Amino acid sequence: MNLLLLCRVLHIAATCTSLGGLFYARMVLWPTLDVLPGVERELFLTSAIRRFAYIKWSGVTVVAVTGVIQWFWTYPYVLDQRTYLVYFGIKMVGAFGLFCITFLLALPAERLQGMQTHRALWSGLNIACGLTILIGAALMRTVGKASH
């Protein structure tokens, strides 16, 4: 039981940190970058992205590992497994979108330059993916579990 509690706390903390970072970047960082001259803006942005990358990918790893542990602990005891799987699917669609956008933005490929120059738009879509994850997770918690 203590391992499950630790997994839940780490899962929620990593999710909040990652989604909070995305929200901050989209709502605070991107809109205020215009006050910096072009060269300074690029230097600052490169530094901020590099620094957040460690937090972001650590969060993705923690969420994935703790999510798998929680799945194996919880799913066998869910009363309505079909509905639970639908809600889990909603959560995974958001997670897949978030992961793909984040991964593509991190790649140093020239083909992705257009995507990377519109980071504010993609950050907004990442927030939508993050909210989809939260909706799926909240719905999953509404499905009854047998006590174990």
CSV table of N, CA and C in Angstrom, one decimal:
chain,number,residue,atom,x,y,z
A,1,MET,N,0.8,-1.2,0.0
A,1,MET,CA,0.0,0.0,0.0
A,1,MET,C,0.9,1.3,0.0
A,2,ASN,N,2.0,1.2,0.7
A,2,ASN,CA,2.9,2.4,0.7
A,2,ASN,C,3.5,2.7,-0.6
A,3,LEU,N,3.8,1.6,-1.4
A,3,LEU,CA,4.3,1.8,-2.7
A,3,LEU,C,3.3,2.4,-3.7
A,4,LEU,N,2.0,2.0,-3.5
A,4,LEU,CA,1.0,2.6,-4.3
A,4,LEU,C,0.8,4.1,-4.0
A,5,LEU,N,0.8,4.4,-2.7
A,5,LEU,CA,0.7,5.8,-2.3
A,5,LEU,C,1.9,6.6,-2.9
A,6,LEU,N,3.1,6.1,-2.8
A,6,LEU,CA,4.2,6.8,-3.3
A,6,LEU,C,4.1,7.0,-4.8
A,7,CYS,N,3.6,5.9,-5.5
A,7,CYS,CA,3.4,6.0,-7.0
A,7,CYS,C,2.4,7.1,-7.3
A,8,ARG,N,1.3,7.1,-6.6
A,8,ARG,CA,0.3,8.2,-6.9
A,8,ARG,C,0.8,9.6,-6.7
A,9,VAL,N,1.5,9.8,-5.6
A,9,VAL,CA,2.1,11.1,-5.3
A,9,VAL,C,3.1,11.5,-6.3
A,10,LEU,N,4.0,10.6,-6.7
A,10,LEU,CA,5.0,10.9,-7.7
A,10,LEU,C,4.3,11.2,-9.1
A,11,HIS,N,3.3,10.4,-9.4
A,11,HIS,CA,2.6,10.5,-10.7
A,11,HIS,C,1.9,11.9,-10.8
A,12,ILE,N,1.2,12.2,-9.7
A,12,ILE,CA,0.5,13.5,-9.7
A,12,ILE,C,1.5,14.7,-9.7
A,13,ALA,N,2.6,14.6,-8.9
A,13,ALA,CA,3.6,15.6,-8.8
A,13,ALA,C,4.3,15.9,-10.2
A,14,ALA,N,4.6,14.8,-10.8
A,14,ALA,CA,5.3,14.9,-12.1
A,14,ALA,C,4.4,15.5,-13.2
A,15,THR,N,3.1,15.1,-13.1
A,15,THR,CA,2.1,15.6,-14.1
A,15,THR,C,1.9,17.1,-13.8
A,16,CYS,N,1.7,17.5,-12.6
A,16,CYS,CA,1.5,18.9,-12.3
A,16,CYS,C,2.7,19.7,-12.7
A,17,THR,N,3.9,19.2,-12.4
A,17,THR,CA,5.1,20.0,-12.8
A,17,THR,C,5.2,20.1,-14.3
A,18,SER,N,5.0,19.0,-15.0
A,18,SER,CA,5.1,19.1,-16.5
A,18,SER,C,4.0,20.0,-17.1
A,19,LEU,N,2.8,19.8,-16.7
A,19,LEU,CA,1.7,20.6,-17.2
A,19,LEU,C,1.8,22.1,-16.7
A,20,GLY,N,2.3,22.3,-15.5
A,20,GLY,CA,2.5,23.6,-15.0
A,20,GLY,C,3.6,24.4,-15.8
A,21,GLY,N,4.6,23.6,-16.1
A,21,GLY,CA,5.7,24.2,-17.0
A,21,GLY,C,5.2,24.6,-18.3
A,22,LEU,N,4.4,23.7,-18.9
A,22,LEU,CA,3.8,24.0,-20.3
A,22,LEU,C,2.9,25.3,-20.2
A,23,PHE,N,2.1,25.3,-19.1
A,23,PHE,CA,1.1,26.4,-19.0
A,23,PHE,C,1.9,27.7,-18.8
A,24,TYR,N,3.0,27.7,-17.9
A,24,TYR,CA,3.8,28.9,-17.7
A,24,TYR,C,4.4,29.3,-19.0
A,25,ALA,N,5.0,28.4,-19.8
A,25,ALA,CA,5.7,28.8,-21.0
A,25,ALA,C,4.7,29.4,-22.0
A,26,ARG,N,3.5,28.9,-22.1
A,26,ARG,CA,2.5,29.4,-23.1
A,26,ARG,C,1.9,30.7,-22.6
A,27,MET,N,1.6,30.8,-21.3
A,27,MET,CA,0.8,32.0,-20.9
A,27,MET,C,1.7,33.1,-20.4
A,28,VAL,N,3.0,32.8,-20.0
A,28,VAL,CA,3.9,33.9,-19.4
A,28,VAL,C,5.1,34.1,-20.3
A,29,LEU,N,5.8,33.0,-20.6
A,29,LEU,CA,7.1,33.1,-21.3
A,29,LEU,C,7.0,33.6,-22.7
A,30,TRP,N,6.2,32.9,-23.6
A,30,TRP,CA,6.1,33.2,-25.0
A,30,TRP,C,5.6,34.7,-25.2
A,31,PRO,N,4.5,35.1,-24.5
A,31,PRO,CA,4.0,36.5,-24.7
A,31,PRO,C,5.0,37.6,-24.3
A,32,THR,N,5.9,37.3,-23.4
A,32,THR,CA,6.9,38.3,-22.9
A,32,THR,C,8.2,38.3,-23.7
A,33,LEU,N,8.4,37.3,-24.5
A,33,LEU,CA,9.7,37.3,-25.2
A,33,LEU,C,9.9,38.5,-26.2
A,34,ASP,N,8.8,39.1,-26.6
A,34,ASP,CA,8.9,40.2,-27.5
A,34,ASP,C,9.7,41.4,-27.0
A,35,VAL,N,9.8,41.5,-25.7
A,35,VAL,CA,10.5,42.6,-25.1
A,35,VAL,C,12.0,42.5,-25.2
A,36,LEU,N,12.5,41.3,-25.6
A,36,LEU,CA,13.9,41.1,-25.8
A,36,LEU,C,14.3,41.3,-27.2
A,37,PRO,N,15.5,41.9,-27.5
A,37,PRO,CA,16.0,42.0,-28.9
A,37,PRO,C,16.2,40.5,-29.4
A,38,GLY,N,16.1,40.4,-30.8
A,38,GLY,CA,16.2,39.1,-31.4
A,38,GLY,C,17.3,38.2,-31.0
A,39,VAL,N,18.5,38.7,-30.9
A,39,VAL,CA,19.6,37.8,-30.5
A,39,VAL,C,19.5,37.3,-29.1
A,40,GLU,N,19.1,38.3,-28.2
A,40,GLU,CA,19.0,37.9,-26.8
A,40,GLU,C,17.8,37.0,-26.6
A,41,ARG,N,16.7,37.2,-27.4
A,41,ARG,CA,15.5,36.3,-27.3
A,41,ARG,C,15.9,34.9,-27.6
A,42,GLU,N,16.6,34.7,-28.7
A,42,GLU,CA,17.0,33.3,-29.1
A,42,GLU,C,18.0,32.7,-28.1
A,43,LEU,N,18.9,33.5,-27.5
A,43,LEU,CA,19.8,32.9,-26.5
A,43,LEU,C,19.0,32.5,-25.2
A,44,PHE,N,18.1,33.4,-24.8
A,44,PHE,CA,17.3,33.1,-23.6
A,44,PHE,C,16.4,31.9,-23.9
A,45,LEU,N,15.7,31.9,-25.0
A,45,LEU,CA,14.8,30.8,-25.4
A,45,LEU,C,15.6,29.4,-25.4
A,46,THR,N,16.7,29.4,-26.0
A,46,THR,CA,17.5,28.2,-26.1
A,46,THR,C,17.9,27.7,-24.7
A,47,SER,N,18.3,28.6,-23.9
A,47,SER,CA,18.7,28.3,-22.5
A,47,SER,C,17.5,27.8,-21.7
A,48,ALA,N,16.3,28.4,-21.8
A,48,ALA,CA,15.1,28.0,-21.1
A,48,ALA,C,14.6,26.7,-21.6
A,49,ILE,N,14.7,26.4,-22.9
A,49,ILE,CA,14.2,25.2,-23.4
A,49,ILE,C,15.1,24.0,-22.9
A,50,ARG,N,16.4,24.3,-22.9
A,50,ARG,CA,17.4,23.3,-22.5
A,50,ARG,C,17.2,22.9,-21.0
A,51,ARG,N,17.0,24.0,-20.2
A,51,ARG,CA,16.8,23.8,-18.8
A,51,ARG,C,15.5,23.0,-18.5
A,52,PHE,N,14.4,23.4,-19.2
A,52,PHE,CA,13.1,22.7,-18.9
A,52,PHE,C,13.1,21.3,-19.5
A,53,ALA,N,14.0,21.0,-20.5
A,53,ALA,CA,14.0,19.7,-21.0
A,53,ALA,C,14.3,18.6,-20.0
A,54,TYR,N,15.2,18.9,-19.1
A,54,TYR,CA,15.6,17.9,-18.0
A,54,TYR,C,14.3,17.7,-17.1
A,55,ILE,N,13.6,18.7,-16.8
A,55,ILE,CA,12.4,18.6,-16.0
A,55,ILE,C,11.4,17.8,-16.7
A,56,LYS,N,11.2,18.2,-18.0
A,56,LYS,CA,10.1,17.6,-18.8
A,56,LYS,C,10.3,16.1,-19.0
A,57,TRP,N,11.5,15.7,-19.4
A,57,TRP,CA,11.8,14.3,-19.7
A,57,TRP,C,11.9,13.5,-18.4
A,58,SER,N,12.3,14.1,-17.3
A,58,SER,CA,12.2,13.4,-16.1
A,58,SER,C,10.8,13.1,-15.7
A,59,GLY,N,10.0,14.1,-15.9
A,59,GLY,CA,8.5,14.0,-15.6
A,59,GLY,C,7.9,12.9,-16.4
A,60,VAL,N,8.2,12.9,-17.7
A,60,VAL,CA,7.6,11.9,-18.6
A,60,VAL,C,8.0,10.5,-18.1
A,61,THR,N,9.3,10.3,-17.7
A,61,THR,CA,9.7,9.0,-17.2
A,61,THR,C,9.0,8.6,-16.0
A,62,VAL,N,8.9,9.6,-15.0
A,62,VAL,CA,8.2,9.3,-13.7
A,62,VAL,C,6.8,8.9,-14.0
A,63,VAL,N,6.1,9.7,-14.8
A,63,VAL,CA,4.7,9.4,-15.1
A,63,VAL,C,4.5,8.1,-15.8
A,64,ALA,N,5.4,7.7,-16.7
A,64,ALA,CA,5.3,6.4,-17.4
A,64,ALA,C,5.5,5.3,-16.4
A,65,VAL,N,6.5,5.3,-15.6
A,65,VAL,CA,6.8,4.2,-14.7
A,65,VAL,C,5.7,4.1,-13.6
A,66,THR,N,5.4,5.2,-13.0
A,66,THR,CA,4.4,5.1,-11.9
A,66,THR,C,3.0,4.8,-12.5
A,67,GLY,N,2.7,5.2,-13.7
A,67,GLY,CA,1.5,4.9,-14.4
A,67,GLY,C,1.3,3.4,-14.6
A,68,VAL,N,2.4,2.7,-15.1
A,68,VAL,CA,2.4,1.3,-15.3
A,68,VAL,C,2.2,0.6,-14.0
A,69,ILE,N,2.9,1.0,-12.9
A,69,ILE,CA,2.8,0.3,-11.6
A,69,ILE,C,1.3,0.5,-11.1
A,70,GLN,N,0.8,1.7,-11.2
A,70,GLN,CA,-0.6,1.9,-10.8
A,70,GLN,C,-1.6,1.1,-11.6
A,71,TRP,N,-1.4,0.9,-12.9
A,71,TRP,CA,-2.3,0.2,-13.8
A,71,TRP,C,-2.4,-1.3,-13.3
A,72,PHE,N,-1.2,-1.9,-13.0
A,72,PHE,CA,-1.2,-3.3,-12.6
A,72,PHE,C,-1.8,-3.5,-11.2
A,73,TRP,N,-1.7,-2.5,-10.4
A,73,TRP,CA,-2.3,-2.5,-9.1
A,73,TRP,C,-3.8,-2.3,-9.1
A,74,THR,N,-4.3,-1.4,-10.0
A,74,THR,CA,-5.7,-1.0,-10.0
A,74,THR,C,-6.6,-1.8,-10.9
A,75,TYR,N,-6.2,-1.9,-12.2
A,75,TYR,CA,-7.1,-2.4,-13.2
A,75,TYR,C,-7.8,-3.8,-12.9
A,76,PRO,N,-7.1,-4.7,-12.3
A,76,PRO,CA,-7.8,-6.0,-12.0
A,76,PRO,C,-9.0,-5.9,-11.0
A,77,TYR,N,-9.0,-4.8,-10.3
A,77,TYR,CA,-10.1,-4.6,-9.3
A,77,TYR,C,-11.2,-3.6,-9.7
A,78,VAL,N,-11.1,-3.1,-11.0
A,78,VAL,CA,-12.1,-2.2,-11.5
A,78,VAL,C,-13.4,-2.9,-11.8
A,79,LEU,N,-14.5,-2.4,-11.3
A,79,LEU,CA,-15.8,-3.1,-11.5
A,79,LEU,C,-16.2,-3.0,-13.0
A,80,ASP,N,-16.1,-1.8,-13.6
A,80,ASP,CA,-16.6,-1.6,-15.0
A,80,ASP,C,-15.3,-1.4,-15.8
A,81,GLN,N,-14.7,-2.5,-16.2
A,81,GLN,CA,-13.4,-2.4,-16.9
A,81,GLN,C,-13.6,-1.8,-18.3
A,82,ARG,N,-14.7,-2.0,-19.0
A,82,ARG,CA,-14.9,-1.5,-20.3
A,82,ARG,C,-14.9,0.0,-20.3
A,83,THR,N,-15.7,0.6,-19.4
A,83,THR,CA,-15.8,2.1,-19.3
A,83,THR,C,-14.4,2.6,-18.8
A,84,TYR,N,-13.7,1.9,-17.9
A,84,TYR,CA,-12.4,2.3,-17.5
A,84,TYR,C,-11.4,2.4,-18.7
A,85,LEU,N,-11.5,1.4,-19.6
A,85,LEU,CA,-10.6,1.4,-20.7
A,85,LEU,C,-10.9,2.5,-21.7
A,86,VAL,N,-12.2,2.9,-21.8
A,86,VAL,CA,-12.6,4.0,-22.7
A,86,VAL,C,-11.9,5.3,-22.1
A,87,TYR,N,-12.1,5.5,-20.8
A,87,TYR,CA,-11.5,6.7,-20.1
A,87,TYR,C,-10.0,6.7,-20.2
A,88,PHE,N,-9.4,5.5,-20.0
A,88,PHE,CA,-8.0,5.3,-20.2
A,88,PHE,C,-7.5,5.7,-21.6
A,89,GLY,N,-8.3,5.3,-22.6
A,89,GLY,CA,-8.0,5.7,-24.0
A,89,GLY,C,-8.0,7.2,-24.2
A,90,ILE,N,-9.0,7.9,-23.6
A,90,ILE,CA,-9.0,9.3,-23.6
A,90,ILE,C,-7.7,9.9,-23.1
A,91,LYS,N,-7.3,9.4,-21.9
A,91,LYS,CA,-6.1,9.8,-21.3
A,91,LYS,C,-4.9,9.6,-22.2
A,92,MET,N,-4.8,8.4,-22.8
A,92,MET,CA,-3.7,8.0,-23.6
A,92,MET,C,-3.6,8.8,-24.9
A,93,VAL,N,-4.8,9.2,-25.5
A,93,VAL,CA,-4.8,10.0,-26.7
A,93,VAL,C,-4.1,11.4,-26.4
A,94,GLY,N,-4.5,11.9,-25.2
A,94,GLY,CA,-3.8,13.2,-24.8
A,94,GLY,C,-2.4,13.0,-24.5
A,95,ALA,N,-2.0,11.9,-23.9
A,95,ALA,CA,-0.6,11.6,-23.6
A,95,ALA,C,0.2,11.4,-24.9
A,96,PHE,N,-0.4,10.7,-25.9
A,96,PHE,CA,0.3,10.5,-27.1
A,96,PHE,C,0.5,11.8,-27.9
A,97,GLY,N,-0.5,12.6,-27.9
A,97,GLY,CA,-0.4,14.0,-28.5
A,97,GLY,C,0.7,14.8,-27.9
A,98,LEU,N,0.7,14.8,-26.5
A,98,LEU,CA,1.6,15.6,-25.8
A,98,LEU,C,3.1,15.1,-26.0
A,99,PHE,N,3.2,13.8,-26.0
A,99,PHE,CA,4.6,13.2,-26.2
A,99,PHE,C,5.1,13.6,-27.6
A,100,CYS,N,4.2,13.4,-28.6
A,100,CYS,CA,4.6,13.6,-30.0
A,100,CYS,C,5.0,15.1,-30.2
A,101,ILE,N,4.2,16.0,-29.8
A,101,ILE,CA,4.5,17.4,-30.0
A,101,ILE,C,5.8,17.8,-29.3
A,102,THR,N,5.9,17.3,-28.0
A,102,THR,CA,7.1,17.6,-27.2
A,102,THR,C,8.4,17.0,-27.9
A,103,PHE,N,8.3,15.8,-28.4
A,103,PHE,CA,9.4,15.1,-29.0
A,103,PHE,C,9.8,15.8,-30.3
A,104,LEU,N,8.8,16.2,-31.1
A,104,LEU,CA,9.1,16.9,-32.4
A,104,LEU,C,9.7,18.3,-32.1
A,105,LEU,N,9.3,19.0,-31.1
A,105,LEU,CA,9.8,20.3,-30.8
A,105,LEU,C,11.3,20.2,-30.3
A,106,ALA,N,11.6,19.0,-29.7
A,106,ALA,CA,13.0,18.9,-29.2
A,106,ALA,C,14.0,18.4,-30.2
A,107,LEU,N,13.5,17.9,-31.3
A,107,LEU,CA,14.4,17.4,-32.4
A,107,LEU,C,15.1,18.5,-33.1
A,108,PRO,N,16.4,18.4,-33.3
A,108,PRO,CA,17.1,19.5,-34.0
A,108,PRO,C,17.1,19.3,-35.5
A,109,ALA,N,16.0,18.9,-36.1
A,109,ALA,CA,15.8,18.6,-37.5
A,109,ALA,C,15.4,19.9,-38.3
A,110,GLU,N,16.0,20.1,-39.4
A,110,GLU,CA,15.7,21.3,-40.2
A,110,GLU,C,14.3,21.2,-40.7
A,111,ARG,N,13.8,20.1,-41.0
A,111,ARG,CA,12.4,19.9,-41.5
A,111,ARG,C,11.4,20.4,-40.5
A,112,LEU,N,11.7,20.4,-39.2
A,112,LEU,CA,10.8,20.8,-38.2
A,112,LEU,C,11.0,22.3,-37.8
A,113,GLN,N,11.8,23.0,-38.6
A,113,GLN,CA,12.0,24.5,-38.3
A,113,GLN,C,10.7,25.3,-38.2
A,114,GLY,N,9.8,25.0,-39.2
A,114,GLY,CA,8.5,25.7,-39.2
A,114,GLY,C,7.7,25.5,-37.9
A,115,MET,N,7.7,24.2,-37.5
A,115,MET,CA,7.0,23.9,-36.3
A,115,MET,C,7.7,24.6,-35.1
A,116,GLN,N,9.0,24.6,-35.1
A,116,GLN,CA,9.7,25.2,-33.9
A,116,GLN,C,9.6,26.7,-33.9
A,117,THR,N,9.4,27.3,-35.0
A,117,THR,CA,9.2,28.8,-35.0
A,117,THR,C,7.8,29.2,-34.5
A,118,HIS,N,6.9,28.2,-34.4
A,118,HIS,CA,5.5,28.5,-33.9
A,118,HIS,C,5.3,27.8,-32.6
A,119,ARG,N,6.3,27.9,-31.7
A,119,ARG,CA,6.2,27.2,-30.4
A,119,ARG,C,5.0,27.6,-29.6
A,120,ALA,N,4.6,28.8,-29.7
A,120,ALA,CA,3.5,29.2,-28.9
A,120,ALA,C,2.2,28.5,-29.3
A,121,LEU,N,2.0,28.3,-30.6
A,121,LEU,CA,0.8,27.5,-31.0
A,121,LEU,C,0.9,26.0,-30.5
A,122,TRP,N,2.1,25.4,-30.7
A,122,TRP,CA,2.3,24.1,-30.3
A,122,TRP,C,2.2,23.9,-28.8
A,123,SER,N,2.7,24.9,-28.0
A,123,SER,CA,2.5,24.9,-26.6
A,123,SER,C,1.1,24.9,-26.2
A,124,GLY,N,0.3,25.7,-26.9
A,124,GLY,CA,-1.2,25.7,-26.7
A,124,GLY,C,-1.8,24.4,-26.9
A,125,LEU,N,-1.4,23.7,-28.0
A,125,LEU,CA,-1.9,22.4,-28.3
A,125,LEU,C,-1.5,21.4,-27.2
A,126,ASN,N,-0.2,21.5,-26.7
A,126,ASN,CA,0.2,20.7,-25.6
A,126,ASN,C,-0.6,20.9,-24.4
A,127,ILE,N,-1.0,22.1,-24.1
A,127,ILE,CA,-1.9,22.3,-22.9
A,127,ILE,C,-3.2,21.6,-23.1
A,128,ALA,N,-3.7,21.7,-24.3
A,128,ALA,CA,-5.0,21.0,-24.6
A,128,ALA,C,-4.8,19.5,-24.4
A,129,CYS,N,-3.7,18.9,-24.9
A,129,CYS,CA,-3.4,17.5,-24.6
A,129,CYS,C,-3.3,17.2,-23.1
A,130,GLY,N,-2.6,18.1,-22.4
A,130,GLY,CA,-2.5,17.9,-21.0
A,130,GLY,C,-3.9,17.9,-20.3
A,131,LEU,N,-4.7,18.8,-20.7
A,131,LEU,CA,-6.1,18.9,-20.1
A,131,LEU,C,-6.9,17.6,-20.5
A,132,THR,N,-6.7,17.1,-21.7
A,132,THR,CA,-7.3,15.8,-22.1
A,132,THR,C,-6.8,14.7,-21.2
A,133,ILE,N,-5.6,14.7,-20.8
A,133,ILE,CA,-5.0,13.7,-19.9
A,133,ILE,C,-5.7,13.8,-18.5
A,134,LEU,N,-5.9,15.0,-18.1
A,134,LEU,CA,-6.5,15.2,-16.8
A,134,LEU,C,-8.0,14.8,-16.8
A,135,ILE,N,-8.7,15.1,-17.9
A,135,ILE,CA,-10.1,14.7,-18.0
A,135,ILE,C,-10.2,13.2,-18.0
A,136,GLY,N,-9.3,12.5,-18.8
A,136,GLY,CA,-9.3,11.1,-18.8
A,136,GLY,C,-9.0,10.5,-17.4
A,137,ALA,N,-8.1,11.1,-16.7
A,137,ALA,CA,-7.7,10.6,-15.4
A,137,ALA,C,-8.8,10.8,-14.4
A,138,ALA,N,-9.5,11.9,-14.5
A,138,ALA,CA,-10.6,12.2,-13.6
A,138,ALA,C,-11.8,11.2,-13.8
A,139,LEU,N,-12.0,11.0,-15.1
A,139,LEU,CA,-13.1,10.0,-15.4
A,139,LEU,C,-12.7,8.6,-15.0
A,140,MET,N,-11.4,8.2,-15.1
A,140,MET,CA,-11.0,6.9,-14.6
A,140,MET,C,-11.3,6.8,-13.1
A,141,ARG,N,-11.1,7.9,-12.4
A,141,ARG,CA,-11.3,7.8,-10.9
A,141,ARG,C,-12.8,7.6,-10.6
A,142,THR,N,-13.7,7.9,-11.5
A,142,THR,CA,-15.1,7.8,-11.2
A,142,THR,C,-15.7,6.3,-11.4
A,143,VAL,N,-14.9,5.5,-12.0
A,143,VAL,CA,-15.3,4.1,-12.2
A,143,VAL,C,-15.0,3.3,-10.9
A,144,GLY,N,-16.0,2.6,-10.4
A,144,GLY,CA,-15.9,1.9,-9.2
A,144,GLY,C,-14.9,0.8,-9.2
A,145,LYS,N,-14.3,0.6,-8.0
A,145,LYS,CA,-13.3,-0.4,-7.8
A,145,LYS,C,-13.8,-1.3,-6.7
A,146,ALA,N,-13.6,-2.6,-6.8
A,146,ALA,CA,-13.8,-3.5,-5.7
A,146,ALA,C,-12.7,-3.3,-4.7
A,147,SER,N,-13.0,-3.5,-3.4
A,147,SER,CA,-11.9,-3.3,-2.4
A,147,SER,C,-11.0,-4.5,-2.5
A,148,HIS,N,-9.7,-4.3,-2.2
A,148,HIS,CA,-8.8,-5.4,-2.2
A,148,HIS,C,-7.8,-5.2,-1.1
